[in-house]
Amino acid sequence: MLPYSELLNNKRVCLVGPSSQTELMTLGEKIDSYDVICRVGSYAKLNHRELGSRTDILMENFWLFLPRYGVDKIGLYNNWVSEGIKYVNTCWNHIDGLDEFRAINDRSIPIKLQDDEMYRKIRVEMDTPTKGFCALYELMQEPIKELFIVGFSFSNAFGYRKDRYESPFNIPKDPPNYISPDESIKNFGKFVIDAKHDDHKSINEFAWLKARKDNPILSFDPWLHKLLC
């Protein structure tokens, strides 16, 4: 197994988020063409046509493993193992649930802990970051060649992918009702990132990325490109 830093060094990287607009895009083949595929959370079997066929680095903060959520932790863990994950990156220094994950990690998926210095930098940039932003920020500090960003919307207008709502693992549903990508796109103007109802202040994360959209290492899926440009 390569050390984490070597896994990313000078590589073409794809970061895949969980937003529902990926249901409208057939980017699986393009995603699979990248040297390293990172995913923010993983809730169900991969739809290869839309999401690609592997997960090299899972970006997760383990809150799902806390007993109060009643998630099928063993089932979810076995699902991760089946994807051939090379590393789990905590991607958020707030790691409640990590001990629960370690207790069932019998096949020893290596864990890459986000260090305190990195988390402090992220908190300076974004007071209440999402794990998706933490993953994005951290990857942009790595010596990578390219970063293709898929499945991020920075808005509650786009819900999670439908697989999360149909997951057999009892994943908490937020928003509680599935929002189809068609509905999201149709109503996007009404939803665009109302900071008063957004604990994570996604409007600030969106602004942060928009200010960096011309960075030569970055490229975006069609819907995110439309939002940014």
CSV table of N, CA and C in Angstrom, one decimal, residues 111-226:
chain,number,residue,atom,x,y,z
A,111,ILE,N,-6.6,4.4,7.9
A,111,ILE,CA,-7.2,5.7,8.2
A,111,ILE,C,-6.2,6.8,8.1
A,112,LYS,N,-6.5,7.8,7.4
A,112,LYS,CA,-5.7,9.0,7.4
A,112,LYS,C,-6.4,10.1,8.2
A,113,LEU,N,-5.8,10.5,9.3
A,113,LEU,CA,-6.4,11.5,10.2
A,113,LEU,C,-6.0,12.9,9.7
A,114,GLN,N,-7.0,13.7,9.6
A,114,GLN,CA,-6.7,15.1,9.3
A,114,GLN,C,-6.0,15.7,10.5
A,115,ASP,N,-4.8,16.4,10.3
A,115,ASP,CA,-4.1,16.9,11.4
A,115,ASP,C,-4.7,18.2,11.9
A,116,ASP,N,-4.3,18.6,13.1
A,116,ASP,CA,-4.8,19.8,13.7
A,116,ASP,C,-4.5,21.0,13.0
A,117,GLU,N,-3.3,21.1,12.4
A,117,GLU,CA,-2.9,22.3,11.7
A,117,GLU,C,-3.8,22.5,10.4
A,118,MET,N,-4.0,21.4,9.7
A,118,MET,CA,-4.9,21.5,8.5
A,118,MET,C,-6.3,21.9,8.9
A,119,TYR,N,-6.8,21.4,10.0
A,119,TYR,CA,-8.2,21.7,10.5
A,119,TYR,C,-8.2,23.2,10.9
A,120,ARG,N,-7.2,23.7,11.5
A,120,ARG,CA,-7.2,25.1,11.9
A,120,ARG,C,-7.2,26.0,10.7
A,121,LYS,N,-6.5,25.6,9.6
A,121,LYS,CA,-6.5,26.4,8.4
A,121,LYS,C,-7.9,26.4,7.8
A,122,ILE,N,-8.5,25.3,7.8
A,122,ILE,CA,-9.9,25.2,7.2
A,122,ILE,C,-10.8,26.0,8.0
A,123,ARG,N,-10.7,26.0,9.4
A,123,ARG,CA,-11.6,26.8,10.2
A,123,ARG,C,-11.4,28.3,10.0
A,124,VAL,N,-10.1,28.7,9.6
A,124,VAL,CA,-9.9,30.1,9.3
A,124,VAL,C,-10.6,30.5,8.0
A,125,GLU,N,-10.6,29.6,7.0
A,125,GLU,CA,-11.2,29.8,5.8
A,125,GLU,C,-12.8,29.8,5.9
A,126,MET,N,-13.3,28.8,6.7
A,126,MET,CA,-14.7,28.6,6.8
A,126,MET,C,-15.0,28.2,8.2
A,127,ASP,N,-15.8,29.0,8.9
A,127,ASP,CA,-16.0,28.9,10.3
A,127,ASP,C,-16.7,27.5,10.6
A,128,THR,N,-17.7,27.2,9.8
A,128,THR,CA,-18.5,25.9,10.1
A,128,THR,C,-18.4,25.1,8.8
A,129,PRO,N,-17.3,24.5,8.5
A,129,PRO,CA,-17.2,23.8,7.2
A,129,PRO,C,-18.0,22.5,7.1
A,130,THR,N,-18.4,22.1,5.9
A,130,THR,CA,-19.0,20.8,5.7
A,130,THR,C,-17.8,19.8,5.5
A,131,LYS,N,-18.1,18.6,5.6
A,131,LYS,CA,-17.0,17.6,5.3
A,131,LYS,C,-16.6,17.7,3.8
A,132,GLY,N,-17.5,18.0,2.9
A,132,GLY,CA,-17.2,18.2,1.5
A,132,GLY,C,-16.2,19.3,1.3
A,133,PHE,N,-16.4,20.4,2.0
A,133,PHE,CA,-15.4,21.5,1.9
A,133,PHE,C,-14.1,21.1,2.5
A,134,CYS,N,-14.1,20.4,3.6
A,134,CYS,CA,-12.9,20.0,4.2
A,134,CYS,C,-12.1,19.1,3.2
A,135,ALA,N,-12.8,18.2,2.6
A,135,ALA,CA,-12.2,17.3,1.6
A,135,ALA,C,-11.6,18.1,0.4
A,136,LEU,N,-12.4,19.1,-0.1
A,136,LEU,CA,-11.9,19.9,-1.2
A,136,LEU,C,-10.7,20.7,-0.8
A,137,TYR,N,-10.8,21.4,0.3
A,137,TYR,CA,-9.7,22.2,0.8
A,137,TYR,C,-8.4,21.4,0.9
A,138,GLU,N,-8.5,20.3,1.6
A,138,GLU,CA,-7.3,19.5,1.9
A,138,GLU,C,-6.7,19.0,0.6
A,139,LEU,N,-7.5,18.5,-0.4
A,139,LEU,CA,-7.0,18.0,-1.6
A,139,LEU,C,-6.3,19.1,-2.4
A,140,MET,N,-6.7,20.4,-2.3
A,140,MET,CA,-6.1,21.5,-3.0
A,140,MET,C,-4.7,21.8,-2.4
A,141,GLN,N,-4.5,21.3,-1.2
A,141,GLN,CA,-3.1,21.5,-0.6
A,141,GLN,C,-2.1,20.4,-1.0
A,142,GLU,N,-2.6,19.4,-1.6
A,142,GLU,CA,-1.8,18.3,-2.0
A,142,GLU,C,-1.1,18.6,-3.3
A,143,PRO,N,0.0,18.0,-3.6
A,143,PRO,CA,0.8,18.2,-4.8
A,143,PRO,C,0.2,17.4,-6.0
A,144,ILE,N,-1.1,17.7,-6.3
A,144,ILE,CA,-1.8,17.0,-7.4
A,144,ILE,C,-1.7,17.7,-8.7
A,145,LYS,N,-1.9,17.0,-9.8
A,145,LYS,CA,-1.8,17.6,-11.1
A,145,LYS,C,-3.2,18.2,-11.5
A,146,GLU,N,-4.3,17.6,-11.2
A,146,GLU,CA,-5.6,18.0,-11.6
A,146,GLU,C,-6.6,17.6,-10.6
A,147,LEU,N,-7.7,18.4,-10.4
A,147,LEU,CA,-8.8,18.1,-9.6
A,147,LEU,C,-10.1,18.3,-10.3
A,148,PHE,N,-10.8,17.2,-10.6
A,148,PHE,CA,-12.1,17.3,-11.2
A,148,PHE,C,-13.2,17.1,-10.1
A,149,ILE,N,-14.1,18.1,-10.0
A,149,ILE,CA,-15.1,18.1,-8.9
A,149,ILE,C,-16.5,17.8,-9.5
A,150,VAL,N,-17.1,16.8,-8.9
A,150,VAL,CA,-18.4,16.2,-9.4
A,150,VAL,C,-19.3,16.1,-8.2
A,151,GLY,N,-20.6,16.5,-8.4
A,151,GLY,CA,-21.6,16.2,-7.4
A,151,GLY,C,-21.6,17.1,-6.2
A,152,PHE,N,-21.2,18.4,-6.5
A,152,PHE,CA,-21.3,19.4,-5.4
A,152,PHE,C,-22.3,20.5,-5.9
A,153,SER,N,-23.1,21.0,-5.0
A,153,SER,CA,-24.1,22.0,-5.4
A,153,SER,C,-24.0,23.2,-4.5
A,154,PHE,N,-23.5,23.1,-3.3
A,154,PHE,CA,-23.5,24.2,-2.3
A,154,PHE,C,-24.8,24.8,-2.0
A,155,SER,N,-25.8,24.0,-2.1
A,155,SER,CA,-27.2,24.5,-1.8
A,155,SER,C,-28.1,23.3,-1.4
A,156,ASN,N,-29.1,23.7,-0.6
A,156,ASN,CA,-30.1,22.7,-0.2
A,156,ASN,C,-31.1,22.5,-1.4
A,157,ALA,N,-31.0,23.2,-2.5
A,157,ALA,CA,-31.8,23.0,-3.6
A,157,ALA,C,-31.6,21.6,-4.2
A,158,PHE,N,-30.4,21.1,-4.1
A,158,PHE,CA,-30.1,19.8,-4.5
A,158,PHE,C,-30.0,18.9,-3.3
A,159,GLY,N,-30.9,17.9,-3.2
A,159,GLY,CA,-30.8,16.9,-2.1
A,159,GLY,C,-29.7,15.9,-2.4
A,160,TYR,N,-29.6,15.0,-1.5
A,160,TYR,CA,-28.7,13.8,-1.7
A,160,TYR,C,-29.2,13.0,-2.9
A,161,ARG,N,-28.3,12.2,-3.4
A,161,ARG,CA,-28.7,11.2,-4.4
A,161,ARG,C,-29.8,10.3,-3.9
A,162,LYS,N,-30.6,9.8,-4.8
A,162,LYS,CA,-31.7,8.9,-4.4
A,162,LYS,C,-31.2,7.7,-3.7
A,163,ASP,N,-30.0,7.2,-4.1
A,163,ASP,CA,-29.5,5.9,-3.4
A,163,ASP,C,-29.5,6.1,-1.9
A,164,ARG,N,-29.2,7.3,-1.4
A,164,ARG,CA,-29.2,7.5,0.0
A,164,ARG,C,-30.6,7.3,0.6
A,165,TYR,N,-31.6,7.7,-0.1
A,165,TYR,CA,-33.0,7.6,0.4
A,165,TYR,C,-33.4,6.1,0.3
A,166,GLU,N,-32.8,5.4,-0.6
A,166,GLU,CA,-33.2,4.0,-0.8
A,166,GLU,C,-32.2,3.0,-0.2
A,167,SER,N,-31.2,3.6,0.6
A,167,SER,CA,-30.2,2.8,1.2
A,167,SER,C,-30.7,1.8,2.2
A,168,PRO,N,-30.1,0.6,2.2
A,168,PRO,CA,-30.5,-0.4,3.2
A,168,PRO,C,-29.9,-0.2,4.6
A,169,PHE,N,-29.1,0.8,4.7
A,169,PHE,CA,-28.3,1.0,5.9
A,169,PHE,C,-28.9,1.9,7.0
A,170,ASN,N,-30.1,2.4,6.7
A,170,ASN,CA,-30.8,3.3,7.6
A,170,ASN,C,-30.0,4.6,7.8
A,171,ILE,N,-29.5,5.2,6.7
A,171,ILE,CA,-28.8,6.5,6.8
A,171,ILE,C,-29.8,7.6,7.1
A,172,PRO,N,-29.5,8.5,8.0
A,172,PRO,CA,-30.5,9.6,8.3
A,172,PRO,C,-30.7,10.4,7.0
A,173,LYS,N,-31.9,10.8,6.8
A,173,LYS,CA,-32.3,11.6,5.6
A,173,LYS,C,-32.4,13.1,5.8
A,174,ASP,N,-31.6,13.8,5.1
A,174,ASP,CA,-31.6,15.3,5.3
A,174,ASP,C,-31.2,15.9,4.0
A,175,PRO,N,-32.1,16.6,3.3
A,175,PRO,CA,-33.5,16.9,3.7
A,175,PRO,C,-34.3,15.6,3.8
A,176,PRO,N,-35.4,15.7,4.6
A,176,PRO,CA,-36.2,14.4,4.9
A,176,PRO,C,-36.9,13.9,3.7
A,177,ASN,N,-37.2,14.7,2.7
A,177,ASN,CA,-37.9,14.2,1.5
A,177,ASN,C,-36.9,14.3,0.3
A,178,TYR,N,-36.9,13.3,-0.5
A,178,TYR,CA,-36.0,13.3,-1.6
A,178,TYR,C,-36.4,14.4,-2.6
A,179,ILE,N,-35.4,15.2,-3.0
A,179,ILE,CA,-35.5,16.3,-4.0
A,179,ILE,C,-34.9,15.8,-5.3
A,180,SER,N,-35.7,15.6,-6.3
A,180,SER,CA,-35.2,15.1,-7.6
A,180,SER,C,-34.3,16.2,-8.2
A,181,PRO,N,-33.4,15.8,-9.1
A,181,PRO,CA,-32.5,16.8,-9.7
A,181,PRO,C,-33.3,17.7,-10.6
A,182,ASP,N,-34.4,17.2,-11.3
A,182,ASP,CA,-35.2,18.0,-12.1
A,182,ASP,C,-35.9,19.1,-11.3
A,183,GLU,N,-36.4,18.7,-10.2
A,183,GLU,CA,-37.1,19.7,-9.3
A,183,GLU,C,-36.1,20.7,-8.8
A,184,SER,N,-34.9,20.2,-8.4
A,184,SER,CA,-33.8,21.1,-7.9
A,184,SER,C,-33.5,22.2,-9.0
A,185,ILE,N,-33.3,21.7,-10.2
A,185,ILE,CA,-32.9,22.7,-11.3
A,185,ILE,C,-34.0,23.7,-11.6
A,186,LYS,N,-35.2,23.2,-11.6
A,186,LYS,CA,-36.4,24.0,-11.9
A,186,LYS,C,-36.5,25.1,-10.8
A,187,ASN,N,-36.3,24.7,-9.6
A,187,ASN,CA,-36.5,25.7,-8.5
A,187,ASN,C,-35.3,26.3,-7.9
A,188,PHE,N,-34.2,26.2,-8.6
A,188,PHE,CA,-32.9,26.6,-8.0
A,188,PHE,C,-32.9,28.0,-7.6
A,189,GLY,N,-33.5,28.9,-8.4
A,189,GLY,CA,-33.5,30.3,-8.0
A,189,GLY,C,-34.1,30.6,-6.7
A,190,LYS,N,-35.1,29.7,-6.3
A,190,LYS,CA,-35.8,29.9,-5.0
A,190,LYS,C,-34.9,29.5,-3.8
A,191,PHE,N,-34.0,28.5,-4.1
A,191,PHE,CA,-33.3,27.9,-3.0
A,191,PHE,C,-31.9,28.4,-2.9
A,192,VAL,N,-31.4,29.2,-3.8
A,192,VAL,CA,-30.0,29.4,-3.9
A,192,VAL,C,-29.5,30.0,-2.5
A,193,ILE,N,-29.0,29.0,-1.8
A,193,ILE,CA,-28.1,29.2,-0.6
A,193,ILE,C,-28.6,30.4,0.3
A,194,ASP,N,-29.7,30.1,1.0
A,194,ASP,CA,-30.2,31.1,2.0
A,194,ASP,C,-29.4,30.9,3.3
A,195,ALA,N,-28.5,31.8,3.5
A,195,ALA,CA,-27.6,31.7,4.7
A,195,ALA,C,-28.4,31.6,6.0
A,196,LYS,N,-29.6,32.2,6.1
A,196,LYS,CA,-30.3,32.2,7.3
A,196,LYS,C,-30.8,30.8,7.7
A,197,HIS,N,-30.9,29.9,6.8
A,197,HIS,CA,-31.3,28.5,7.0
A,197,HIS,C,-30.2,27.5,6.7
A,198,ASP,N,-29.0,27.9,6.9
A,198,ASP,CA,-27.9,27.0,6.5
A,198,ASP,C,-26.8,27.0,7.5
A,199,ASP,N,-26.8,26.0,8.4
A,199,ASP,CA,-25.9,26.0,9.5
A,199,ASP,C,-24.4,26.0,9.0
A,200,HIS,N,-24.2,25.4,7.9
A,200,HIS,CA,-22.8,25.4,7.4
A,200,HIS,C,-22.4,26.6,6.5
A,201,LYS,N,-23.3,27.5,6.3
A,201,LYS,CA,-23.1,28.7,5.5
A,201,LYS,C,-22.5,28.3,4.1
A,202,SER,N,-23.2,27.4,3.4
A,202,SER,CA,-22.8,27.0,2.1
A,202,SER,C,-22.5,28.1,1.1
A,203,ILE,N,-23.2,29.2,1.3
A,203,ILE,CA,-23.0,30.4,0.4
A,203,ILE,C,-21.5,30.8,0.5
A,204,ASN,N,-20.9,30.7,1.7
A,204,ASN,CA,-19.5,31.1,1.8
A,204,ASN,C,-18.6,30.0,1.2
A,205,GLU,N,-18.9,28.8,1.2
A,205,GLU,CA,-18.1,27.7,0.6
A,205,GLU,C,-18.2,27.9,-0.9
A,206,PHE,N,-19.4,28.2,-1.4
A,206,PHE,CA,-19.6,28.5,-2.9
A,206,PHE,C,-18.7,29.7,-3.3
A,207,ALA,N,-18.8,30.8,-2.5
A,207,ALA,CA,-18.0,32.0,-2.9
A,207,ALA,C,-16.5,31.7,-2.8
A,208,TRP,N,-16.1,30.8,-1.9
A,208,TRP,CA,-14.7,30.5,-1.8
A,208,TRP,C,-14.2,29.7,-3.1
A,209,LEU,N,-15.0,28.8,-3.5
A,209,LEU,CA,-14.6,28.0,-4.7
A,209,LEU,C,-14.8,28.9,-6.0
A,210,LYS,N,-15.8,29.8,-6.0
A,210,LYS,CA,-16.0,30.6,-7.2
A,210,LYS,C,-14.8,31.6,-7.4
A,211,ALA,N,-14.2,32.0,-6.3
A,211,ALA,CA,-13.0,32.9,-6.3
A,211,ALA,C,-11.8,32.1,-6.8
A,212,ARG,N,-11.9,30.8,-6.9
A,212,ARG,CA,-10.7,30.0,-7.3
A,212,ARG,C,-11.0,29.2,-8.6
A,213,LYS,N,-12.2,29.5,-9.2
A,213,LYS,CA,-12.6,28.7,-10.3
A,213,LYS,C,-11.6,28.7,-11.5
A,214,ASP,N,-10.8,29.7,-11.6
A,214,ASP,CA,-9.8,29.8,-12.7
A,214,ASP,C,-8.5,29.1,-12.4
A,215,ASN,N,-8.4,28.5,-11.2
A,215,ASN,CA,-7.2,27.8,-10.9
A,215,ASN,C,-7.0,26.7,-11.9
A,216,PRO,N,-5.8,26.6,-12.5
A,216,PRO,CA,-5.6,25.7,-13.7
A,216,PRO,C,-5.7,24.3,-13.3
A,217,ILE,N,-5.6,23.9,-12.1
A,217,ILE,CA,-5.8,22.5,-11.8
A,217,ILE,C,-7.2,22.0,-11.6
A,218,LEU,N,-8.2,23.0,-11.6
A,218,LEU,CA,-9.6,22.7,-11.3
A,218,LEU,C,-10.4,22.5,-12.6
A,219,SER,N,-11.3,21.5,-12.5
A,219,SER,CA,-12.4,21.5,-13.6
A,219,SER,C,-13.6,20.9,-12.9
A,220,PHE,N,-14.8,21.1,-13.5
A,220,PHE,CA,-16.0,20.9,-12.8
A,220,PHE,C,-17.0,20.1,-13.7
A,221,ASP,N,-17.9,19.4,-13.0
A,221,ASP,CA,-19.0,18.8,-13.8
A,221,ASP,C,-19.9,19.8,-14.4
A,222,PRO,N,-20.7,19.5,-15.4
A,222,PRO,CA,-21.5,20.5,-16.1
A,222,PRO,C,-22.4,21.4,-15.3
A,223,TRP,N,-23.0,20.8,-14.3
A,223,TRP,CA,-23.9,21.6,-13.4
A,223,TRP,C,-23.2,22.5,-12.5
A,224,LEU,N,-22.1,22.1,-11.9
A,224,LEU,CA,-21.3,23.0,-11.1
A,224,LEU,C,-20.6,24.1,-11.9
A,225,HIS,N,-20.2,23.7,-13.1
A,225,HIS,CA,-19.6,24.7,-14.0
A,225,HIS,C,-20.6,25.8,-14.3
A,226,LYS,N,-21.9,25.4,-14.5
A,226,LYS,CA,-23.0,26.4,-14.8
A,226,LYS,C,-23.2,27.3,-13.6
